[in-house]
CSV table of C-alpha atoms in Angstrom, one decimal:
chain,number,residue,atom,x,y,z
A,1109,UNK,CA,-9.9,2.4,-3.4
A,1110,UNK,CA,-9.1,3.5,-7.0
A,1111,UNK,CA,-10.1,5.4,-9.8
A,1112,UNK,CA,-10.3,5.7,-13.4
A,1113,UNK,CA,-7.8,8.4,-14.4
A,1114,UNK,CA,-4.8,8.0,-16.5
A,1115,UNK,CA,-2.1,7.1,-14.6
A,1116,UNK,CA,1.1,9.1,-15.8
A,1117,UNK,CA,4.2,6.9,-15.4
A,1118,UNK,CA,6.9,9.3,-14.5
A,1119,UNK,CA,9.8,7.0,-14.8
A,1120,UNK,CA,9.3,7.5,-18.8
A,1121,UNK,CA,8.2,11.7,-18.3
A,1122,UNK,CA,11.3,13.9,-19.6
A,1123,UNK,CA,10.9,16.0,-16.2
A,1124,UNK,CA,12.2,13.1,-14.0
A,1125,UNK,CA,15.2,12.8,-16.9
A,1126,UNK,CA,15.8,16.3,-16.3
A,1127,UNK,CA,17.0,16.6,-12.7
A,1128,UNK,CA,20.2,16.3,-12.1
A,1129,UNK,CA,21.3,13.1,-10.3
A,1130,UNK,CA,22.8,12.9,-6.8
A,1131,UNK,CA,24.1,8.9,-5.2
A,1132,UNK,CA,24.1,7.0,-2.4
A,1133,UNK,CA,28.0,8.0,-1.2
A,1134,UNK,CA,26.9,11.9,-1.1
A,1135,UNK,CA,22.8,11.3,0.6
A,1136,UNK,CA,25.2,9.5,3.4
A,1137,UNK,CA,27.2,12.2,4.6
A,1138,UNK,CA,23.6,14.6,4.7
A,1139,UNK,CA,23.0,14.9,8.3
A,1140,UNK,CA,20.1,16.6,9.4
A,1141,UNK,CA,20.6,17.6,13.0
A,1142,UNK,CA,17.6,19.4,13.8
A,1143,UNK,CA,14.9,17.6,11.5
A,1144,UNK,CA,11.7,18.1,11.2
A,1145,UNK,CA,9.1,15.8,9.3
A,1146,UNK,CA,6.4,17.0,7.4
A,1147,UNK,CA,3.9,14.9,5.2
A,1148,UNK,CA,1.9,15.3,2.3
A,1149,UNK,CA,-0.6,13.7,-0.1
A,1150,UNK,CA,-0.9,14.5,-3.6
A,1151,UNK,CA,-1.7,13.5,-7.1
A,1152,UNK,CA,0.6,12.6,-10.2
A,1153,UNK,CA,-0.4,15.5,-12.3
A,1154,UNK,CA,0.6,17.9,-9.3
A,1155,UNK,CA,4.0,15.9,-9.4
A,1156,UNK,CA,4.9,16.4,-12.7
A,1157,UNK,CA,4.7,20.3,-11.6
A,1158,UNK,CA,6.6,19.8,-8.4
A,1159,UNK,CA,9.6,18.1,-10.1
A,1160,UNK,CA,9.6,20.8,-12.8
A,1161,UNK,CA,9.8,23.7,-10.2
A,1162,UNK,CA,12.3,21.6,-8.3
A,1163,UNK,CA,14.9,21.1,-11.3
A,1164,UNK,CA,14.5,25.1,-12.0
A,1165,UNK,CA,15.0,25.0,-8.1
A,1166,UNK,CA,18.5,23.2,-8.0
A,1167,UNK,CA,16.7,20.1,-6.5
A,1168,UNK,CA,18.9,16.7,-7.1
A,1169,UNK,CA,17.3,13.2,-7.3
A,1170,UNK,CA,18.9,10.1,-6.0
A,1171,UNK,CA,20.3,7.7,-8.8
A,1172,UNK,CA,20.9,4.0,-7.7
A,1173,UNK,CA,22.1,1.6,-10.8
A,1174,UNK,CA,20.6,4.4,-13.6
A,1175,UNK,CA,17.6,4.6,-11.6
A,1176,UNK,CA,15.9,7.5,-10.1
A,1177,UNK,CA,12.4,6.1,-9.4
A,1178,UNK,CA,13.1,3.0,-7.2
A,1179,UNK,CA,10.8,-0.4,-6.3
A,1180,UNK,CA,10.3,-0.4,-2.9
A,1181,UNK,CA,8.4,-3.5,-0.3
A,1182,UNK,CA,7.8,-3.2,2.6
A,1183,UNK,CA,6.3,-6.1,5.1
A,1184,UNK,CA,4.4,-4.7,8.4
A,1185,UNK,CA,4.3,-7.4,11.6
A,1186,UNK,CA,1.5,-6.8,13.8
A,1187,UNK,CA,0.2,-8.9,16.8
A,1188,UNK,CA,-3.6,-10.9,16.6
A,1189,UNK,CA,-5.3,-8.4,17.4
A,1190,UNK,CA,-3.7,-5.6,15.3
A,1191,UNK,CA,-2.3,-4.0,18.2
A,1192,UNK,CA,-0.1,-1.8,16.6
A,1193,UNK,CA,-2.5,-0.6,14.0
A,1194,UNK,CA,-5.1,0.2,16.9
A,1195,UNK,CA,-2.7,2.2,19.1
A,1196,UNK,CA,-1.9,4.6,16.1
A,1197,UNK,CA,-6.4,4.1,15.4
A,1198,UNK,CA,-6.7,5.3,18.7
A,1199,UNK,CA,-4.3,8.2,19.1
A,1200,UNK,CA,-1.9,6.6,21.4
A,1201,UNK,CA,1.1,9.1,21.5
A,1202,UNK,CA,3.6,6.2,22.4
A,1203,UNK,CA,3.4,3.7,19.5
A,1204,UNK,CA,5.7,1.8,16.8
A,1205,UNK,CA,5.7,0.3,14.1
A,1206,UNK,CA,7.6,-3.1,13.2
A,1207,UNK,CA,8.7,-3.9,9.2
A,1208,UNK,CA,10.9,-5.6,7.0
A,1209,UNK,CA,11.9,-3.3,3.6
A,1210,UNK,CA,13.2,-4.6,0.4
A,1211,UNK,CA,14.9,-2.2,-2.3
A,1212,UNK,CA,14.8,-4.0,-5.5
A,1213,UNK,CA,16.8,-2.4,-7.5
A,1214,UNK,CA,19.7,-4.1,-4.9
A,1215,UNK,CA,18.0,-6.8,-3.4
A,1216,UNK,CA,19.2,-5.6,0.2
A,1217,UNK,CA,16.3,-6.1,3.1
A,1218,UNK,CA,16.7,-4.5,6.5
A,1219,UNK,CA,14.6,-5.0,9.1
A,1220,UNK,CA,13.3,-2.0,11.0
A,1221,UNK,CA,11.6,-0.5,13.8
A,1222,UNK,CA,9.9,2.8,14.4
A,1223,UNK,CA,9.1,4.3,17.9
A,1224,UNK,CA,7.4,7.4,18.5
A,1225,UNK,CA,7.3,9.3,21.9
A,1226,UNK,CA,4.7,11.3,23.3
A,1227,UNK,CA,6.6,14.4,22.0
A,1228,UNK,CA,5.8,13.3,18.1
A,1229,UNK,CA,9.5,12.5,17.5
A,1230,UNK,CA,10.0,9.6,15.8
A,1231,UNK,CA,13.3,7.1,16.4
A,1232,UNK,CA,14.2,4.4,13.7
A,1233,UNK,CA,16.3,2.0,14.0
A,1234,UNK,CA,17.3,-0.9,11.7
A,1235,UNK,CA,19.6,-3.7,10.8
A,1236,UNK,CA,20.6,-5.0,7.8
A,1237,UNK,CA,19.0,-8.9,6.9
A,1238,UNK,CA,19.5,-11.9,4.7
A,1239,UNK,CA,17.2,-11.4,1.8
A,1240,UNK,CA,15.8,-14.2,2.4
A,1241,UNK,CA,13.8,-12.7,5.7
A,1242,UNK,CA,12.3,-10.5,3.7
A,1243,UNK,CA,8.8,-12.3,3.7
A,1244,UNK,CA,9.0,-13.9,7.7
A,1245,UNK,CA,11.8,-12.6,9.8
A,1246,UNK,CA,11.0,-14.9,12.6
A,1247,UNK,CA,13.0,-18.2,11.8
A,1248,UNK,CA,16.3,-16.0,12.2
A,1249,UNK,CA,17.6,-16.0,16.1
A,1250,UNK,CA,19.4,-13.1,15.9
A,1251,UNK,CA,16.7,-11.1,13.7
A,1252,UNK,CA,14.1,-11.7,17.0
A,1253,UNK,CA,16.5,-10.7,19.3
A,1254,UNK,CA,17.0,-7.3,18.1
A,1255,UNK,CA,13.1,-7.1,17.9
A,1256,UNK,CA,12.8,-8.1,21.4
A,1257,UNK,CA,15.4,-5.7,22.8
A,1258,UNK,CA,14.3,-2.7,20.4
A,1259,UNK,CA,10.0,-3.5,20.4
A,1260,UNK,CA,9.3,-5.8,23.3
A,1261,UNK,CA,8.0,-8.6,21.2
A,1262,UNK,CA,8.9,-12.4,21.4
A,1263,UNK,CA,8.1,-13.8,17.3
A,1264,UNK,CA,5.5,-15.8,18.7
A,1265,UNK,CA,3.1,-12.5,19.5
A,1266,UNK,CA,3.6,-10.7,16.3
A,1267,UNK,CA,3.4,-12.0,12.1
A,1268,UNK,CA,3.1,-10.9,9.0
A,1269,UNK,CA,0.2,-8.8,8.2
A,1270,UNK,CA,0.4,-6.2,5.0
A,1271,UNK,CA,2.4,-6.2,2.3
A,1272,UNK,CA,2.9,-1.9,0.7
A,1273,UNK,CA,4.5,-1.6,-2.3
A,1274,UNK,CA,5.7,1.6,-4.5
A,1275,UNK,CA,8.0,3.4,-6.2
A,1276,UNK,CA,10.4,6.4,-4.4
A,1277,UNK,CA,11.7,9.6,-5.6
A,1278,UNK,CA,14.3,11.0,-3.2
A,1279,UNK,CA,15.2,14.4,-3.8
A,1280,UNK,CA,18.1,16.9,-2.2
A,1281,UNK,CA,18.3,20.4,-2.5
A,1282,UNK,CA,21.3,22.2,-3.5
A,1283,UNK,CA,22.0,23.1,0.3
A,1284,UNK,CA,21.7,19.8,1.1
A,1285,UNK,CA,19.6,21.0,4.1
A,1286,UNK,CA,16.5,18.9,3.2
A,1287,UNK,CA,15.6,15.5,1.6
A,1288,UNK,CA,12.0,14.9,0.5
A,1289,UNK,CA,10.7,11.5,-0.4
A,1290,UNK,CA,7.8,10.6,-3.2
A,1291,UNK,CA,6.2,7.6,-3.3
A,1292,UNK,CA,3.8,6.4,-5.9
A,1293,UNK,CA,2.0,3.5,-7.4
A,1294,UNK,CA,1.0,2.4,-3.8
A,1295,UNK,CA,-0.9,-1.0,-3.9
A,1296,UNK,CA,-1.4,-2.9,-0.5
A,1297,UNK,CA,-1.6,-6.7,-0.1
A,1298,UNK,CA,-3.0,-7.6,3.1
A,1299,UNK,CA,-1.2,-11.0,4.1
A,1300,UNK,CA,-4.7,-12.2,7.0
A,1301,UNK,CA,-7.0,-12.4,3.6
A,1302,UNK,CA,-5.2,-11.8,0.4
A,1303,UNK,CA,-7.0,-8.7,-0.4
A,1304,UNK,CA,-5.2,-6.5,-2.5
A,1305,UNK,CA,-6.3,-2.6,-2.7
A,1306,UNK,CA,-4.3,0.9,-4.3
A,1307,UNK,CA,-4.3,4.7,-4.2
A,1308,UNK,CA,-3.9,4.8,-8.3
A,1309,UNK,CA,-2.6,8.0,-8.6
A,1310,UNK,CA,-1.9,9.2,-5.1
A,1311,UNK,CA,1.2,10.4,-4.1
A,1312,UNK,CA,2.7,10.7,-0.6
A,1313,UNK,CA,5.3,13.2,-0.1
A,1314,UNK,CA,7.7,13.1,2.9
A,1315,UNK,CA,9.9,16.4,4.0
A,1316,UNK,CA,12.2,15.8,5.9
A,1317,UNK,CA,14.3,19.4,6.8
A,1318,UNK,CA,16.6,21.1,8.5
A,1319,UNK,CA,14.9,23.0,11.5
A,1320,UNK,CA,17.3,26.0,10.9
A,1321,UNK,CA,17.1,26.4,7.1
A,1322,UNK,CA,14.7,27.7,4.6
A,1323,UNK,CA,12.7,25.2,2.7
A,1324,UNK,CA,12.0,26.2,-1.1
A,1325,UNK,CA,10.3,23.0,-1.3
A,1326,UNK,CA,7.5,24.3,1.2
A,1327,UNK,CA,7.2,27.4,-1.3
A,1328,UNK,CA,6.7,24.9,-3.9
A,1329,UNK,CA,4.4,22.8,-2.4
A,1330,UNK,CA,2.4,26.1,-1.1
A,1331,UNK,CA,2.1,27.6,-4.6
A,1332,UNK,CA,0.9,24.3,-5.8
A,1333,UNK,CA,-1.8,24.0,-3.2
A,1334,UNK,CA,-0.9,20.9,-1.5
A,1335,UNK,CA,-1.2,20.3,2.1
A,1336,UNK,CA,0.3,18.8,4.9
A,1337,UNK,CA,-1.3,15.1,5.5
A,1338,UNK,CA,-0.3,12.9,8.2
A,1339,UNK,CA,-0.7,9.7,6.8
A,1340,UNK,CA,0.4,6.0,7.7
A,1341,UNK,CA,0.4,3.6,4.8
A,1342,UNK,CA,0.6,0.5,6.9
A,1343,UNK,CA,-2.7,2.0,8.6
A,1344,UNK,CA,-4.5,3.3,5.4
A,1345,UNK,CA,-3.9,-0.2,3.8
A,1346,UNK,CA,-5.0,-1.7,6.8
A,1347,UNK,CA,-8.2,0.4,7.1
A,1348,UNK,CA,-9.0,-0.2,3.3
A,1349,UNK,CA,-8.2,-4.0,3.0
A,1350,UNK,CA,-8.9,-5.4,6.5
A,1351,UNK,CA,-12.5,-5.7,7.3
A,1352,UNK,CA,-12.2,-7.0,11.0
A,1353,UNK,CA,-10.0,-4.0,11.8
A,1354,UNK,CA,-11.5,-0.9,13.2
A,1355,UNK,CA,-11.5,2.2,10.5
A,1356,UNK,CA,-13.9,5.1,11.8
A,1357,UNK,CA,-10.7,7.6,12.7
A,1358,UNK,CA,-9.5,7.1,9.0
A,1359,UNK,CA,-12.6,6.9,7.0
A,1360,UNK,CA,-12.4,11.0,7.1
A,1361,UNK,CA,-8.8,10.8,6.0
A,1362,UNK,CA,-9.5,8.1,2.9
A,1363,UNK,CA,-12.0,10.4,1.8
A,1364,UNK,CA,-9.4,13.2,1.8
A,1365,UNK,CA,-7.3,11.5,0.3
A,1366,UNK,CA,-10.1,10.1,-2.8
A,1367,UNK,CA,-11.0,13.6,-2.9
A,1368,UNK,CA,-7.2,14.7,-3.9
A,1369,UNK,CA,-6.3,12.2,-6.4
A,1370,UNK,CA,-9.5,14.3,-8.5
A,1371,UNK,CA,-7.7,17.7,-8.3
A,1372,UNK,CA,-7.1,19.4,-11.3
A,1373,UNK,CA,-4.2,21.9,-11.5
């Protein structure tokens, strides 16, 4: 899926320049307690109005090495029969998902899994890994055992399925009550058949808050007319790059998503 508008590459755009940076030492001491997790798909001309009304907001973005739109991998494992990708197709309450993630701006690669309960809260859990694990975790002894004891999965039922790649924008507020991640430039190399596929100019927004507190960036978002979206990149770039796998429960959701990356402001 693509499309022929102009991509804006925000990493040169004065209004990314503009915020105010925040690093690694002071995101680590932000504990959100009481979180709640709300998703979001937009376009890139929508962003460049969100990160102006979140500078004039007191928003911070996270710097690492001079940087505050990070490269980002990630690797998804999934059994023959895509068993993860069909539990989440399927609506199964109780699911996870198992990946390796490389930030490239530091090379550092952890390996990690998510677990969600039948309540909708989601558990991660991760451990950092050897760089060179990145692409296949599963020659490593000690990388397999932590997957068996967290995921239930021996290496030899699970491999490599779909590469997702793109670009992050983490931002704080100025309560440090909520972080909200952006990620753009999403391209998807499926690993069964080499097929690769993008979103162009979507952008999927993550806000992650504090139950208790106010968010200004719901305001934002509000004003701007973007909506909540759940939305799974593993399983859109899946759905849009693996024939074989099933795709009816998201065929509504891609065109939602096509439909956004044509809004005008």
């Amino acid at each position: 899926m693509s499309n022929n508008n102009v991509h804006i590459d925000i990493n040169k755009h004065t209004v990314l320049k503009d915020i105010c940076p925040i690093f690694l030492e002071e995101m680590d001491a932000i504990k959100l307690m009481n979180r709640i997790d709300t998703k979001y798909v937009t376009n890139e001309d929508k962003l460049v109005e969100i990160l102006k009304e979140a500078k004039n907001k007191g928003y911070r973005a996270l710097e690492i090495e001079g940087n505050k739109l990070n490269p980002y991998i990630s690797t998804y494992y999934d059994t023959d029969n895509l068993q993860m990708y069909r539990d989440h197709h399927n609506k199964k309450l109780v699911r996870q998902k198992i990946r390796t993630r490389k930030y490239e701006n530091s090379n550092t690669v952890f390996l990690e899994i998510k677990k969600k309960n039948n309540k909708g809260r989601t558990k991660k859990k991760r451990i950092e890994i050897d760089p060179s694990a990145f692409a296949d975790f599963r020659n490593y002894q000690q990388y397999n055992d932590f997957v068996f004891q967290i995921a239930g999965y021996q290496p030899t039922e699970i491999h490599p399925c779909l590469e997702t790649i793109f670009r992050r924008i983490t931002l704080v507020n100025a309560a440090k009550t909520e972080r909200l991640t952006i990620d753009t430039s999403l391209r998807f190399v499926n690993i069964l058949n080499a097929t690769e596929k993008n979103l162009a100019r979507t952008v999927v927004i993550e806000l992650k808050q504090d139950g208790r507190a106010k968010s200004e960036m719901k305001n934002i978002l509000l004003d701007l007319r973007v909506k909540p979206l759940r939305m799974s990149k593993y399983c859109i770039g899946t759905a849009l790059s693996n024939p074989n796998a099933p795709n009816h429960r998201f065929k509504l959701k891609i065109r939602k998503i096509e439909k956004i990356i044509q809004q005008k402001l």
